[in-house]
XYZ file of C-alpha atoms in Angstrom:
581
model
C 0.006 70.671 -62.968
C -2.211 72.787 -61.807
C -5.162 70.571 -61.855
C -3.450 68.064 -60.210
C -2.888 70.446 -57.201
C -6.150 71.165 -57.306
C -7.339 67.693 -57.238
C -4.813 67.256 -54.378
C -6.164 70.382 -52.816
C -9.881 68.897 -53.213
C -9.019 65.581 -51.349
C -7.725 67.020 -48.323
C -10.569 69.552 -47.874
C -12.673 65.945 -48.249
C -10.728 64.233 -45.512
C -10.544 67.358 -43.364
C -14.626 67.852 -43.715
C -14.445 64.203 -42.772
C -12.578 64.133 -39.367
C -15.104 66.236 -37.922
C -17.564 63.350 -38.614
C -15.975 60.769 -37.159
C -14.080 62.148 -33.998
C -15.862 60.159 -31.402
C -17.192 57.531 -33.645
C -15.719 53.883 -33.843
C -13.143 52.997 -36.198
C -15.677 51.668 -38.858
C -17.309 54.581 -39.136
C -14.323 56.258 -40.109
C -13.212 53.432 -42.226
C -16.384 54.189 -44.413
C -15.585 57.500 -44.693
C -12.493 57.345 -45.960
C -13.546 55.122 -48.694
C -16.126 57.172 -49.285
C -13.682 59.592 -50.078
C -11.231 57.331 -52.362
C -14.203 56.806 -53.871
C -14.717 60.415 -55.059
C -10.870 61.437 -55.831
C -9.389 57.763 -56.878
C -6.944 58.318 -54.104
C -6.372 54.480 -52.430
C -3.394 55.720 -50.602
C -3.151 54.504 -47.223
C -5.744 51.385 -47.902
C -4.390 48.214 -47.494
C -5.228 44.693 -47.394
C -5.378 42.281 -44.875
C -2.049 41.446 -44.960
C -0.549 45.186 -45.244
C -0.605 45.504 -48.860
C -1.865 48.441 -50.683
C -4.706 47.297 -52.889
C -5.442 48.519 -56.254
C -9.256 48.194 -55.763
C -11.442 49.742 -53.415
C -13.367 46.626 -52.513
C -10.529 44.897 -51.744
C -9.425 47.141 -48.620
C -10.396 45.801 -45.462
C -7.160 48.020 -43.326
C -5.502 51.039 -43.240
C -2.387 52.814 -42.576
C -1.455 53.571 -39.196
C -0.956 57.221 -40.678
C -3.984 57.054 -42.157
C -5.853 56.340 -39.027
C -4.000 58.824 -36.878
C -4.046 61.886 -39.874
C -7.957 60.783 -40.800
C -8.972 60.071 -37.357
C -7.408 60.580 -34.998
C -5.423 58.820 -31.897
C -7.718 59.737 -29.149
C -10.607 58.048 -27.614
C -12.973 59.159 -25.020
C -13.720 56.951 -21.993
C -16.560 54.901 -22.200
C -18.049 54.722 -18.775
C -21.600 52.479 -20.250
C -18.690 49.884 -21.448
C -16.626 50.146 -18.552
C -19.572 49.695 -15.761
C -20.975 46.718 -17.746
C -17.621 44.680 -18.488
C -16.049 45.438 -15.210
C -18.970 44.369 -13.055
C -19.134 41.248 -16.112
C -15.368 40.315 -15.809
C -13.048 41.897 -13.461
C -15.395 42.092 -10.202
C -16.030 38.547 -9.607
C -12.145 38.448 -9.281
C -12.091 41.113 -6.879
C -14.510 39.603 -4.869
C -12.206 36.310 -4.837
C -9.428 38.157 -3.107
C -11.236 38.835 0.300
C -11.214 34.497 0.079
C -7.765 34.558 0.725
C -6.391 33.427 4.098
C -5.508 36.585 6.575
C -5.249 36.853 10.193
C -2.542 38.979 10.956
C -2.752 41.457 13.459
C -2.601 44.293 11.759
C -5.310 45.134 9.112
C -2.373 46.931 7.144
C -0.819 43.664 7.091
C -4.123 41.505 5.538
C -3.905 43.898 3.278
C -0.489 44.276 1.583
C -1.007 40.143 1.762
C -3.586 40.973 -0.500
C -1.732 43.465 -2.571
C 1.663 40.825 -2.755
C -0.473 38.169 -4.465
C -2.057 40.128 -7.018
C 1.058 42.008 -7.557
C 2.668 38.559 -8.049
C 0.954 35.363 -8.647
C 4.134 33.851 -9.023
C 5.430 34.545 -5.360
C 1.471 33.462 -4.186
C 1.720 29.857 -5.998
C 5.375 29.765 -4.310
C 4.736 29.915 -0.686
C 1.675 27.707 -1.107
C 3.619 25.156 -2.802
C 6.825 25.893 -0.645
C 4.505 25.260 2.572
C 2.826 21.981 0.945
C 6.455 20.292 0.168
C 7.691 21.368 3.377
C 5.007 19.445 5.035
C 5.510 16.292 2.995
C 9.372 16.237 3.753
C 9.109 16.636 7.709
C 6.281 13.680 7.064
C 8.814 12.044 5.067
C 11.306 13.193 8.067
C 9.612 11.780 11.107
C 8.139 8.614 9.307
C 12.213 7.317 9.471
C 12.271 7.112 13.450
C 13.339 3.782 13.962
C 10.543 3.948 17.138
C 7.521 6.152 17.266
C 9.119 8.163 20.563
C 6.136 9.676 22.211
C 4.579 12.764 21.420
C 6.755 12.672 17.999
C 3.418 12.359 15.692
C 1.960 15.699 17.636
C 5.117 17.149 17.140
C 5.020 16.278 13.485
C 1.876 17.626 13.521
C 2.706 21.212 15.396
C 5.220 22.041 13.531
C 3.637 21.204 10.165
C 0.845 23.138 11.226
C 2.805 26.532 12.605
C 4.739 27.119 9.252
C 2.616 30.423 9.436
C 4.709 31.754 12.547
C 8.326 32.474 13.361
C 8.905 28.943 14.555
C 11.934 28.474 17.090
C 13.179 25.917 19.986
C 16.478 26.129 21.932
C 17.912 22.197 21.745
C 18.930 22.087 25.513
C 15.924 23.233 27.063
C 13.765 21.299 24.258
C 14.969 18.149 25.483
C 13.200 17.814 28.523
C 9.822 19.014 26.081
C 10.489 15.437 24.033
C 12.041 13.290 26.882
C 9.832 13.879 30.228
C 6.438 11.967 30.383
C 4.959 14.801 32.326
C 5.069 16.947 29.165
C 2.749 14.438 27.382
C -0.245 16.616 27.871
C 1.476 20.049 26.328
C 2.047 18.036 23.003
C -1.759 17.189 23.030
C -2.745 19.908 23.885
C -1.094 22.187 21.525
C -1.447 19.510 18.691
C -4.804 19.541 19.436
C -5.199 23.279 19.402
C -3.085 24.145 16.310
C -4.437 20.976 13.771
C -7.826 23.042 13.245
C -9.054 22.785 9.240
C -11.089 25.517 8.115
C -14.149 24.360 6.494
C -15.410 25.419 3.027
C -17.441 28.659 3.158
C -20.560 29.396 1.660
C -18.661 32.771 0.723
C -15.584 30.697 -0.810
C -17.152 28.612 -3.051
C -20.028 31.201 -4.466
C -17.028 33.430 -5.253
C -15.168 30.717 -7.290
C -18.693 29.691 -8.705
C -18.866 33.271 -9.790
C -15.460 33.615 -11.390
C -15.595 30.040 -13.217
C -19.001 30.801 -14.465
C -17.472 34.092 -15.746
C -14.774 32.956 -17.622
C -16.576 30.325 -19.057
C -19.246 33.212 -20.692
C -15.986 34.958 -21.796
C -15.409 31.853 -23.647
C -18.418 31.094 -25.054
C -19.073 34.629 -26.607
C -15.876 36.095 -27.272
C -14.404 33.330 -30.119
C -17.921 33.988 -32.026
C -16.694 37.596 -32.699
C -12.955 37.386 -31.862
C -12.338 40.922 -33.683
C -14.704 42.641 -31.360
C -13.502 40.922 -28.639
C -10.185 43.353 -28.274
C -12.508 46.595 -27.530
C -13.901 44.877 -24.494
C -12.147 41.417 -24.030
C -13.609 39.186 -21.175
C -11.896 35.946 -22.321
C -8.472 37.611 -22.147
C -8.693 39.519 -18.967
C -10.418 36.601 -17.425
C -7.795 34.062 -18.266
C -4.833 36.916 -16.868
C -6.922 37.040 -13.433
C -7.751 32.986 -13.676
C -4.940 31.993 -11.857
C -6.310 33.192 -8.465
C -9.191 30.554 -8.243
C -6.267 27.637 -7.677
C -4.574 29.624 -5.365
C -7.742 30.205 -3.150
C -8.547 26.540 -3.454
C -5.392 25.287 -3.045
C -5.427 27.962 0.704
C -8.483 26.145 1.331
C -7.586 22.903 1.045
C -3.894 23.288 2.793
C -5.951 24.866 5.707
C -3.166 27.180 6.785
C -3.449 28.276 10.758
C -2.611 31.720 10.482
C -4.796 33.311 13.104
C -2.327 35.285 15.101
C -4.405 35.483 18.010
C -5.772 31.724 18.292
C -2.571 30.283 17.641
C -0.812 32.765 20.375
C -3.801 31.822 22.743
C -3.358 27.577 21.800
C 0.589 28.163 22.723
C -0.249 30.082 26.119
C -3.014 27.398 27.192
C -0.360 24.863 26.302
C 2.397 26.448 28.139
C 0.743 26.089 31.792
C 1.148 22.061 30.881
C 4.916 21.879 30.874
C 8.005 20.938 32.779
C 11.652 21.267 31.896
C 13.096 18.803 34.760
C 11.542 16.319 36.445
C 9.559 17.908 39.304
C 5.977 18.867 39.669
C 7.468 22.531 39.174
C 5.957 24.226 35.969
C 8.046 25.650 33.725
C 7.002 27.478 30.434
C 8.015 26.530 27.103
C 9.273 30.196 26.511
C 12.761 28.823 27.089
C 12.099 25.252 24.740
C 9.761 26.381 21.709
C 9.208 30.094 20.471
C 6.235 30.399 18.258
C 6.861 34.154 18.757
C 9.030 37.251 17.953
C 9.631 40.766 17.942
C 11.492 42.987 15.069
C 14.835 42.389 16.666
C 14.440 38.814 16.973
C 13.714 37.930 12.920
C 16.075 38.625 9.895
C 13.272 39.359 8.301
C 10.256 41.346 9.624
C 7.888 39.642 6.637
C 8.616 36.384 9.020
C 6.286 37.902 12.232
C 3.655 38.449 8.952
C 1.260 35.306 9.686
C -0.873 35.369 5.718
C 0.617 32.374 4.135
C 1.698 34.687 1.749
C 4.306 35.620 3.465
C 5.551 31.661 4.108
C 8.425 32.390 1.289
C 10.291 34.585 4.402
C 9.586 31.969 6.410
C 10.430 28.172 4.692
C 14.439 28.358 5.102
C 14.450 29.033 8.904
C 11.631 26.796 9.902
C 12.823 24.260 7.981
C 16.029 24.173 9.734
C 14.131 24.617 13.354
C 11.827 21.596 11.773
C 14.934 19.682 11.501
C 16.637 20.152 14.496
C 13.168 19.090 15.986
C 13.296 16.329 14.084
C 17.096 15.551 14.875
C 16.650 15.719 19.222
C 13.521 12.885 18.654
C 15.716 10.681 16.290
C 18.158 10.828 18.732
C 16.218 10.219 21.798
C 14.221 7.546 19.250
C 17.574 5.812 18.509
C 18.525 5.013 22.434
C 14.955 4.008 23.210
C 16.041 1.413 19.877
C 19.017 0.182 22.426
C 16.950 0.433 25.348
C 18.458 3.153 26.739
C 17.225 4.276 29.855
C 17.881 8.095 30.355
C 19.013 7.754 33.972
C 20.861 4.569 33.053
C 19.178 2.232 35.099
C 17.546 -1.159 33.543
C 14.976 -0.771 31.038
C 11.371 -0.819 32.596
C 9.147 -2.487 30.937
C 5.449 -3.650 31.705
C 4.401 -7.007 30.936
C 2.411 -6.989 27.647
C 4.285 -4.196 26.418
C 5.695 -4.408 22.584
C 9.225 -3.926 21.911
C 8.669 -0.524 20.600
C 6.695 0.520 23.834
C 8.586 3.022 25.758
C 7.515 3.220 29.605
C 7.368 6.135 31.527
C 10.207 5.518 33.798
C 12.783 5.137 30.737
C 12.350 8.880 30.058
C 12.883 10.393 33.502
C 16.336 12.159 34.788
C 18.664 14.821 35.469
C 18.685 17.770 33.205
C 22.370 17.190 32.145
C 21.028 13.367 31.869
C 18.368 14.324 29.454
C 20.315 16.853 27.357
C 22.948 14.101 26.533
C 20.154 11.544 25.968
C 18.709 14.028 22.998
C 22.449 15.105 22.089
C 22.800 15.250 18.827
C 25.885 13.438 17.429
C 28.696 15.112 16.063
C 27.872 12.923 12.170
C 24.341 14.634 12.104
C 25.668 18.260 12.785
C 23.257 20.179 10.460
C 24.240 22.618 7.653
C 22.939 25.953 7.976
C 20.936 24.962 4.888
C 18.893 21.758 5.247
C 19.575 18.956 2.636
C 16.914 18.920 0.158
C 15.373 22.696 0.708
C 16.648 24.113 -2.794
C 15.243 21.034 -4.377
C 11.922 21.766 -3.008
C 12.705 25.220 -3.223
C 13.725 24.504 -7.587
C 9.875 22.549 -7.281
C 7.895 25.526 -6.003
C 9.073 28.213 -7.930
C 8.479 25.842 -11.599
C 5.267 25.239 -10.542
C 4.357 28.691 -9.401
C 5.931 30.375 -13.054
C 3.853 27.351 -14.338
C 0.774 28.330 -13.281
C 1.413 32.441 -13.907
C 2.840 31.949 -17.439
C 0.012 29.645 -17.933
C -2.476 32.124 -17.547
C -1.123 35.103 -18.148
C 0.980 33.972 -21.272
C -2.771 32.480 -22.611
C -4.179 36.104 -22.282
C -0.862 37.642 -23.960
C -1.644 34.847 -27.263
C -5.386 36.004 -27.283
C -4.141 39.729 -27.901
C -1.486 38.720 -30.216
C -2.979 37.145 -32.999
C -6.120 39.527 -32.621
C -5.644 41.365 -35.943
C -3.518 43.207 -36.320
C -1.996 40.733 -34.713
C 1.613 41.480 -33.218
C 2.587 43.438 -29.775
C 0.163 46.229 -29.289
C -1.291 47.476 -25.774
C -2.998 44.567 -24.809
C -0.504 42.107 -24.573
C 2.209 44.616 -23.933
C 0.110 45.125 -20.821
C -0.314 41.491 -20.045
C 3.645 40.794 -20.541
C 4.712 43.661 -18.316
C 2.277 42.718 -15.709
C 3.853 38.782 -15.902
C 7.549 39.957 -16.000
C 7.445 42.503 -13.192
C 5.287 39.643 -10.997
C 8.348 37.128 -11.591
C 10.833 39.597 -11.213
C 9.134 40.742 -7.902
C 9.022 36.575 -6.767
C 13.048 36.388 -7.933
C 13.664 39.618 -5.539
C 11.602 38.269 -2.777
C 13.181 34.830 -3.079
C 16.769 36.135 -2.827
C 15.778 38.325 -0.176
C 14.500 35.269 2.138
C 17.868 33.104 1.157
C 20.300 36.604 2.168
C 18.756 37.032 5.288
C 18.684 33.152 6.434
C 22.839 33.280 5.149
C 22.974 36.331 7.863
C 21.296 34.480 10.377
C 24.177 31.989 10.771
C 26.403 34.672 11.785
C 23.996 36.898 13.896
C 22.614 36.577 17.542
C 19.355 36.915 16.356
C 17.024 33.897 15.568
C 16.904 30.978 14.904
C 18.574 30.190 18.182
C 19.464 26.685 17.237
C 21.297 28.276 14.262
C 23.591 30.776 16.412
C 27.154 30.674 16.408
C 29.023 30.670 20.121
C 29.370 34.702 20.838
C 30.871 35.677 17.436
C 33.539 38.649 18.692
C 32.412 40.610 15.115
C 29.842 39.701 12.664
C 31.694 39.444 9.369
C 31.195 41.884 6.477
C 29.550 39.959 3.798
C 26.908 39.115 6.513
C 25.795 42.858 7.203
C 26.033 43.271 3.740
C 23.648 40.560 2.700
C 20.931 41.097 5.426
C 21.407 45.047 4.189
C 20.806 43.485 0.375
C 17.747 41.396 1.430
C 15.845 44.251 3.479
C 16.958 46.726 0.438
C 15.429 43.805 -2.163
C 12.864 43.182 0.092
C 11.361 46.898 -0.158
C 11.812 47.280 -3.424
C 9.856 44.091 -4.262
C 6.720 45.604 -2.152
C 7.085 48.750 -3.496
C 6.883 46.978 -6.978
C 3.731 44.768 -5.997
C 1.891 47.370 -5.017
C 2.839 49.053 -8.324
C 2.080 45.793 -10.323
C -1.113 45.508 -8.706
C -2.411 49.085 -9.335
C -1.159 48.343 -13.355
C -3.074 45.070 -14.103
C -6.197 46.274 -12.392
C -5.914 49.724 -14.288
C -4.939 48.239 -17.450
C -8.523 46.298 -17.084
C -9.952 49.297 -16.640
C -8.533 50.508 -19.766
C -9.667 48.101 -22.145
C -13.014 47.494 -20.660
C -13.585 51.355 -21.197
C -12.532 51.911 -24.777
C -9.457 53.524 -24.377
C -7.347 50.809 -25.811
C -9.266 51.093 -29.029
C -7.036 53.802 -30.456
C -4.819 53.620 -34.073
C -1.581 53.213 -32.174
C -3.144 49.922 -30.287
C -4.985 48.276 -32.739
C -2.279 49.260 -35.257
C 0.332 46.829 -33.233
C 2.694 49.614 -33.625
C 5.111 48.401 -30.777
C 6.171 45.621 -32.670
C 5.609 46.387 -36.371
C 6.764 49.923 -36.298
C 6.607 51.621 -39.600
C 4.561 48.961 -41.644
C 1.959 49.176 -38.394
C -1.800 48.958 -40.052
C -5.109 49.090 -38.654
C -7.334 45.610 -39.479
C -11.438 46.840 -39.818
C -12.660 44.398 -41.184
C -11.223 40.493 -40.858
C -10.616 38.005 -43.816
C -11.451 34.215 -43.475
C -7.868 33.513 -42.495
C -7.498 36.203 -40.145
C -10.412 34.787 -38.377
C -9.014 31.527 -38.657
C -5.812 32.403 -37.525
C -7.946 34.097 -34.229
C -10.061 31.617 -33.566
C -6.730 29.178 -33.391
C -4.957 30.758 -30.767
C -7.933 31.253 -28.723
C -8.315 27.570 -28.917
C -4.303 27.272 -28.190
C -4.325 29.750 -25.356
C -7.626 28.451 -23.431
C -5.878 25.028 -23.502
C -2.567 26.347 -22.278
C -5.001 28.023 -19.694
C -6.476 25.401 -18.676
C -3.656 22.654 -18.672
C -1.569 25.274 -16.433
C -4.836 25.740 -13.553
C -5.705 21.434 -13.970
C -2.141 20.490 -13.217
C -1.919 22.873 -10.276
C -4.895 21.476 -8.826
C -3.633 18.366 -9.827
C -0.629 18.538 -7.903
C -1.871 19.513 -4.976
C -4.569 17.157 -4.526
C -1.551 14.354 -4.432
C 0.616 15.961 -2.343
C -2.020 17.081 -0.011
C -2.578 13.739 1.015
C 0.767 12.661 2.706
C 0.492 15.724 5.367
C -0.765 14.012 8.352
C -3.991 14.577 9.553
C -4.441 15.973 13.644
C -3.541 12.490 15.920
C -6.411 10.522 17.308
C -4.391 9.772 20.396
C-alpha cells in the first residue's frame, strides 16, 4: 500500500516538475511530456486515442483528456502578437480595406459610418436592401412597360424614380398632375432624368481591393487543406470564407450604381425645379408641392429613411414603392385617355399630319387645373392598398437570397471549424454561429421595424402624403404602438450591429493571435462536455474526414457568392438604362 502511494506520490511530483516546462509552450510540447512521464510510472491515464478511447499502449495515444490538458498544462495562453501582426495583415486586412468600397454619401460622416458598421454587423440586412432595391427596379420596369401608350416623359419618370430609391421619395397626386400632363414640364423630366441616371464607374481602388481579398482567400485555400490541423491556431481559409461574403456585396453596389450622393442629388432636384409649371402659364412653380425627394425628422416614420447609403434602402422599399406606384397609377391614367383620344380640355384631338396613333401632341395635354387633376384621376377600381401588390413577394425574394449568401459563407467557415479535430462545437465555430445568428436576428428586427412604421404611416399625417388619411380626429392605438415598436426594434438592432461587428472582428483577432489555442477550445468542450479530448496528433481518417469538409464547405462557399453574382447579373439587365431622348 504504501508503495503504491509512493509511486502515486512520485508521478505527480513528475507532472508537477513538468508544468513548469511547458507553460508557454504549444500543446505538443506538452503532449511529449506527458508521455514522457507515462513512460517512467506506467500511468496512461488521461491518454486517449483518436477517437476518445483510452489506449492501452503508449504509442497508440495521439489525444488527451480535457483534464489532462487543463491539470498538466494548463488553460491559459499568452497573446501572440508575431502571429497576430502576420495573419491579420495576411487575412483580415484586405477585408477591411474592402469596406471603405462601399457606397456612402450621406451627410453626416457619423452616418457613412454606422452604414459601414450595419453591414458588417449584418450581411444579411446588406444583401437585403441590395436585392430589395434591384427587384424594386425590375417591377416599376415591369410597371411602366404596361402603359397602353408611352405618355411623355413616362420613361424619365421610370427612370427618376428607379434611380432615387436612395432618398425619401414623395409626390402629392393633385399637384403631380400638372408635372405628367403639361408639355411645358417636358424639360424638368429631362433634366432631372438626366441628372439623377449617373453610373459610377469602376475604380482603380474597387477592383485592387477585391483583387486583394480574392487573391487572399484563394492562398487560404491553397495552404491551409495541406495542414488542416494547424490550420485552427491561425486559420485563413475559415476567417476568409466568414468575411467572403462582402466582395458580392461591393460588386453587386457597383454594378447597381446606387445615386446616393446627398448633395448632388439635392443640387440635380433644385436645378430641375426652376424648369416647372403646375398650370398652364409661363408662371414657374416649384415641384416642392408635386415631388419631395426630401425630408426632415418629423416628416419620415423612420429617421433611417433621410439615411441616403443603400444600406439603409430596407427603411426605405415599402414607402417608395407605394409613392412608385401611385406615380405609376396618375401616368396609366393619363396614358389610358390619350388611348381614347382624350383631350384634357375636351376639345377635338390635335393631331399633326404624319403623326402615329400613339403620338400625343402638345395641345392634347393643356388645361385647367381642376381639368388636369380629373384627367390623371385615379379611378375608384385602382384605389391602392396601403401595401402594394407584389412587395412581400419581392420582399420573401430578398431576404432568401440575402440568408443565402450569409449562411453560405459563414455556415462554410462554421464546417471548417467543426470537423477540425476535435471536431464538434468549440470556440471557433461557436464564434462563427453567434456572429451569423445575431446578423439574421438583427436583419429580422430591422425588417419588422421598416413594415411597423410603413403600417403607422397609413394612419399618421406624416409622409408619404399620397398615403394620408383625410384629417384622422385621433390616431388609433395600435398605430402609436407599432411606430413605438419599430423605433424601439429599430435601436436595438443598431445597438446589436455595432455589437456584432466589434465580435467578429475581435474574434479574428483572437484566433489569429493564439488565444483560441487553449484545452477548453481545442477540446470541443461546448458540445462534448465531459468526454471533451484534446486531438495532437491526427490519424489518416481524421485527416480525411478534414480535408472533406474543407472541400464541402469551400463549395458551399463558393456556390452561395456564384449564384449571388449570378442573380444579379440577370436581373440587372431589365433596369432601364438613362433615356436617349
Amino acid at each position: 500500500m504504501r508503495v503504491h502511494i509512493g509511486f502515486r506520490a512520485l508521478t505527480l511530483l513528475l507532472l508537477m516538475h513538468s508544468v513548469d516546462k511547458v507553460v508557454g509552450l504549444d500543446l505538443t510540447q506538452c503532449f511529449n511530456n506527458i508521455t514522457t512521464n507515462a513512460n517512467i510510472t506506467n500511468n496512461l491515464v488521461g491518454l486517449l486515442d483518436g477517437n476518445g478511447y483510452p489506449v492501452s499502449n503508449i504509442a497508440d495515444a495521439t489525444a488527451i483528456s480535457y483534464s489532462l490538458c487543463t491539470s498538466v498544462c494548463g488553460d491559459m495562453r499568452d497573446f501572440q502578437w508575431l502571429a497576430l501582426s502576420q495573419d491579420f495583415s495576411s487575412w483580415l486586412l484586405p477585408y477591411l480595406a474592402l469596406i471603405s468600397q462601399l457606397p456612402f454619401g450621406a451627410q453626416d460622416r457619423f452616418d457613412d459610418v454606422m452604414s459601414a458598421i450595419l453591414t458588417v454587423g449584418s450581411p444579411v440586412l446588406a444583401g437585403y436592401s441590395l436585392f430589395i432595391t434591384l427587384l424594386n427596379s425590375r417591377w416599376i420596369n415591369h410597371r411602366f412597360r404596361q402603359l397602353r401608350v408611352k405618355y411623355p416623359n413616362s420613361h424619365f419618370a421610370l427612370s427618376i424614380v428607379s434611380s432615387l430609391q436612395q432618398l425619401p421619395l414623395d409626390l402629392h397626386t393633385e399637384n403631380f398632375a400638372s408635372l405628367v400632363v403639361l408639355p411645358e414640364n417636358d424639360c424638368w423630366w429631362k433634366h432631372l432624368s438626366q441628372q439623377t441616371n449617373y453610373t459610377q464607374k469602376w475604380s482603380a481602388a474597387s477592383a485592387t481591393s477585391i483583387a486583394w481579398v480574392i487573391i487572399a482567400y484563394i492562398l487560404s485555400i491553397v495552404n491551409s487543406p495541406s495542414n488542416a490541423f494547424t490550420s485552427t491556431q491561425a486559420d485563413g481559409g475559415a476567417t476568409g470564407s466568414v468575411w467572403l461574403w462582402l466582395v458580392p456585396i461591393v460588386a453587386g453596389w457597383q454594378v447597381l450604381s446606387p445615386k446616393c450622393d446627398s448633395n448632388r442629388l439635392q443640387a440635380a432636384y433644385d436645378s430641375a425645379d426652376e424648369h416647372a409649371r403646375t398650370e398652364s402659364t409661363s408662371d414657374l412653380a416649384g415641384t416642392s408641392i408635386a415631388l419631395t425627394i426630401t425630408a426632415k425628422d418629423g416628416e419620415v416614420m423612420s429617421p433611417d429613411e433621410l439615411l441616403t447609403p443603400p444600406v439603409f434602402n430596407y427603411s426605405r422599399s415599402l414607402p417608395w414603392a407605394y409613392t412608385a406606384e401611385t406615380m405609376f397609377q396618375v401616368f396609366n391614367a393619363a396614358s389610358e385617355k390619350a388611348h381614347k383620344r382624350h383631350t384634357v380640355n375636351n376639345d377635338e384631338w390635335a393631331s399633326e399630319p404624319g403623326d402615329s396613333r400613339s403620338a400625343i401632341h402638345p395641345d392634347n395635354r393643356r388645361g385647367t387645373p381642376d381639368q388636369i387633376r380629373a384627367y390623371c384621376a385615379i379611378t375608384a377600381e385602382r384605389e391602392r392598398s396601403h401595401w402594394v401588390p407584389g412587395v412581400f413577394t419581392r420582399m420573401a425574394f430578398a431576404s432568401c437570397v440575402s440568408l443565402a449568401l450569409q449562411w453560405g459563407t459563414v455556415g462554410g467557415a462554421i464546417i471548417i471549424e467543426w470537423f477540425t479535430p476535435t471536431t464538434g462545437m468549440g470556440c471557433r465555430s461557436l464564434s462563427y454561429f453567434l456572429y451569423g445568428a445575431v446578423s439574421t436576428i438583427i436583419w429580422m428586427m430591422l425588417l419588422i421595424s421598416s413594415i411597423l412604421a410603413h403600417y403607422s404611416a397609413a394612419y399618421s399625417n406624416r409622409k408619404p402624403s399620397s398615403a394620408r388619411k383625410p384629417s384622422p380626429a385621433q390616431v388609433p392605438l395600435h398605430a402609436h404602438i407599432s411606430l413605438a415598436l419599430s423605433h424601439c426594434l429599430r435601436r436595438m438592432g443598431k445597438l446589436l450591429a455595432i455589437s456584432n461587428s466589434g465580435w467578429v472582428i475581435t474574434t479574428c483577432i483572437l484566433q489569429y493571435s493564439d488565444i483560441y489555442n487553449t484545452c477548453f477550445c481545442d477540446s470541443s468542450m461546448i458540445s462534448r462536455g465531459a468526454a471533451a479530448y484534446v486531438t495532437i496528433f491526427e490519424t489518416p481518417a481524421q485527416t480525411a474526414l478534414a480535408k472533406n469538409a474543407w472541400i464541402g464547405a469551400l463549395f458551399l462557399v463558393f456556390i452561395s457568392v456564384s449564384a449571388f453574382f449570378v442573380l444579379v447579373g440577370l436581373l440587372v439587365d431589365t433596369i432601364p438604362a438613362e433615356p436617349s431622348s
